[in-house]
Amino acid sequence: MEGIVAATFLSHGGLIVTATFLSYQELIVTATFLPYQGLILTATFLSYGGLIVTGTFLSYGGLIVTAIFLSYQEVKVTAKFLPYGGLIVTATFLSYQELIVTAIFLSYQELIVTATFLPYQELIVTATFLSYGGLIMTTTFLSL
């Protein structure tokens, strides 16, 4: 197994760590600690099922996480946490049936959800919740 590990410590408390493992599965891990508590983490796994994970922590409490799974079925998941309590989540499943789910939570309790199924039957669902209690929902079923 080939391995490369590098660590660097900065004068203001910043830390950069990079690890790379190349064998039957490729592993790349990168961690960065910034002086103001910012963190960037990236991990990549490539084998029979590829995995890409990226996490970012910002100094104001923001969090961005991205995970991608590539195997017999393709899965893409993205989660973003904003400093003011906002949340953005996106999940995509591609296999025998295609599934796209998107959920967005904003700081004022606004919610947007979109789901799409594209196999033998097509399903489109859209829900929107506004901060003043308004609700808009649209559902469409399309089959053969």
Tab-separated table of C-alpha atoms in Angstrom:
chain	number	residue	atom	x	y	z
A	1	MET	CA	0.000	0.000	0.000
A	2	GLU	CA	1.335	3.405	-0.954
A	3	GLY	CA	0.770	6.094	1.657
A	4	ILE	CA	1.506	9.800	1.723
A	5	VAL	CA	0.909	11.762	4.930
A	6	ALA	CA	1.728	15.441	5.340
A	7	ALA	CA	1.080	17.635	8.377
A	8	THR	CA	1.714	21.373	8.635
A	9	PHE	CA	1.214	23.487	11.760
A	10	LEU	CA	0.879	27.217	11.254
A	11	SER	CA	1.877	29.949	13.684
A	12	HIS	CA	-1.692	31.112	14.382
A	13	GLY	CA	-2.977	27.662	15.319
A	14	GLY	CA	-3.917	26.660	11.791
A	15	LEU	CA	-3.461	23.004	10.870
A	16	ILE	CA	-3.325	21.412	7.449
A	17	VAL	CA	-3.362	17.600	7.272
A	18	THR	CA	-3.337	15.602	4.060
A	19	ALA	CA	-3.396	11.792	3.927
A	20	THR	CA	-3.435	9.733	0.728
A	21	PHE	CA	-3.721	5.950	0.611
A	22	LEU	CA	-3.533	4.179	-2.754
A	23	SER	CA	-4.312	0.447	-2.857
A	24	TYR	CA	-7.365	-1.541	-3.904
A	25	GLN	CA	-9.313	1.509	-2.805
A	26	GLU	CA	-8.053	5.060	-3.111
A	27	LEU	CA	-8.387	7.224	-0.015
A	28	ILE	CA	-7.751	10.942	0.034
A	29	VAL	CA	-8.299	12.838	3.311
A	30	THR	CA	-7.640	16.547	3.682
A	31	ALA	CA	-8.251	18.451	6.930
A	32	THR	CA	-7.618	22.157	7.334
A	33	PHE	CA	-7.981	24.000	10.645
A	34	LEU	CA	-7.936	27.767	10.338
A	35	PRO	CA	-6.984	30.240	13.098
A	36	TYR	CA	-10.594	31.316	13.568
A	37	GLN	CA	-11.871	27.742	14.120
A	38	GLY	CA	-12.690	27.218	10.458
A	39	LEU	CA	-12.477	23.582	9.366
A	40	ILE	CA	-12.376	22.139	5.861
A	41	LEU	CA	-12.488	18.343	5.665
A	42	THR	CA	-12.458	16.356	2.433
A	43	ALA	CA	-12.455	12.561	2.200
A	44	THR	CA	-12.603	10.582	-1.040
A	45	PHE	CA	-13.008	6.805	-1.235
A	46	LEU	CA	-12.752	5.165	-4.653
A	47	SER	CA	-13.267	1.398	-4.898
A	48	TYR	CA	-16.064	-0.789	-6.189
A	49	GLY	CA	-18.351	1.874	-4.690
A	50	GLY	CA	-16.977	5.391	-4.899
A	51	LEU	CA	-17.494	7.672	-1.918
A	52	ILE	CA	-16.860	11.388	-1.823
A	53	VAL	CA	-17.405	13.181	1.509
A	54	THR	CA	-16.715	16.878	1.975
A	55	GLY	CA	-17.316	18.735	5.235
A	56	THR	CA	-16.718	22.428	5.771
A	57	PHE	CA	-17.072	24.146	9.142
A	58	LEU	CA	-16.918	27.923	9.038
A	59	SER	CA	-15.875	30.260	11.824
A	60	TYR	CA	-19.411	31.589	12.311
A	61	GLY	CA	-20.922	28.152	12.829
A	62	GLY	CA	-21.718	27.463	9.193
A	63	LEU	CA	-21.520	23.844	8.042
A	64	ILE	CA	-21.434	22.496	4.495
A	65	VAL	CA	-21.427	18.700	4.070
A	66	THR	CA	-21.466	16.899	0.736
A	67	ALA	CA	-21.553	13.119	0.388
A	68	ILE	CA	-21.633	11.276	-2.933
A	69	PHE	CA	-21.964	7.488	-3.131
A	70	LEU	CA	-21.323	5.832	-6.496
A	71	SER	CA	-21.981	2.087	-6.628
A	72	TYR	CA	-24.757	-0.069	-8.008
A	73	GLN	CA	-26.976	2.940	-7.363
A	74	GLU	CA	-25.781	6.508	-7.473
A	75	VAL	CA	-26.579	8.556	-4.372
A	76	LYS	CA	-25.841	12.236	-4.016
A	77	VAL	CA	-26.516	13.872	-0.650
A	78	THR	CA	-25.737	17.496	0.079
A	79	ALA	CA	-26.425	19.163	3.443
A	80	LYS	CA	-25.664	22.801	4.153
A	81	PHE	CA	-26.138	24.360	7.577
A	82	LEU	CA	-26.069	28.138	7.575
A	83	PRO	CA	-25.004	30.348	10.528
A	84	TYR	CA	-28.558	31.532	11.193
A	85	GLY	CA	-30.088	28.062	11.422
A	86	GLY	CA	-30.705	27.649	7.721
A	87	LEU	CA	-30.520	24.139	6.275
A	88	ILE	CA	-30.257	23.048	2.658
A	89	VAL	CA	-30.445	19.296	1.974
A	90	THR	CA	-30.334	17.728	-1.463
A	91	ALA	CA	-30.491	13.968	-2.051
A	92	THR	CA	-30.386	12.283	-5.459
A	93	PHE	CA	-30.806	8.540	-5.976
A	94	LEU	CA	-30.126	7.123	-9.435
A	95	SER	CA	-30.793	3.386	-9.860
A	96	TYR	CA	-33.717	1.449	-11.268
A	97	GLN	CA	-35.764	4.482	-10.307
A	98	GLU	CA	-34.516	8.030	-10.262
A	99	LEU	CA	-35.234	9.997	-7.091
A	100	ILE	CA	-34.471	13.650	-6.569
A	101	VAL	CA	-35.309	15.133	-3.162
A	102	THR	CA	-34.511	18.711	-2.246
A	103	ALA	CA	-35.322	20.232	1.147
A	104	ILE	CA	-34.465	23.816	2.030
A	105	PHE	CA	-34.943	25.155	5.554
A	106	LEU	CA	-34.348	28.861	5.958
A	107	SER	CA	-33.917	30.941	9.097
A	108	TYR	CA	-37.544	32.056	9.110
A	109	GLN	CA	-38.931	28.498	8.983
A	110	GLU	CA	-39.404	28.581	5.250
A	111	LEU	CA	-39.475	25.073	3.799
A	112	ILE	CA	-39.224	24.049	0.174
A	113	VAL	CA	-39.424	20.311	-0.636
A	114	THR	CA	-39.206	18.883	-4.133
A	115	ALA	CA	-39.335	15.150	-4.899
A	116	THR	CA	-39.166	13.647	-8.385
A	117	PHE	CA	-39.512	9.952	-9.235
A	118	LEU	CA	-38.747	9.034	-12.841
A	119	PRO	CA	-39.144	5.264	-13.405
A	120	TYR	CA	-42.188	3.538	-14.852
A	121	GLN	CA	-44.284	6.228	-13.180
A	122	GLU	CA	-43.310	9.867	-12.833
A	123	LEU	CA	-43.971	11.664	-9.564
A	124	ILE	CA	-43.345	15.336	-8.988
A	125	VAL	CA	-44.064	16.736	-5.520
A	126	THR	CA	-43.406	20.342	-4.570
A	127	ALA	CA	-44.211	21.748	-1.129
A	128	THR	CA	-43.483	25.279	0.012
A	129	PHE	CA	-44.018	26.503	3.562
A	130	LEU	CA	-43.669	30.232	4.088
A	131	SER	CA	-42.880	32.085	7.302
A	132	TYR	CA	-46.434	33.438	7.605
A	133	GLY	CA	-48.033	29.992	7.500
A	134	GLY	CA	-48.714	29.937	3.776
A	135	LEU	CA	-48.651	26.518	2.090
A	136	ILE	CA	-48.328	25.773	-1.610
A	137	MET	CA	-48.306	22.099	-2.648
A	138	THR	CA	-48.294	20.697	-6.169
A	139	THR	CA	-48.441	16.962	-6.876
A	140	THR	CA	-48.324	15.424	-10.350
A	141	PHE	CA	-48.616	11.703	-11.135
A	142	LEU	CA	-47.714	10.648	-14.675
A	143	SER	CA	-47.765	6.943	-15.472
A	144	LEU	CA	-47.695	4.923	-18.670
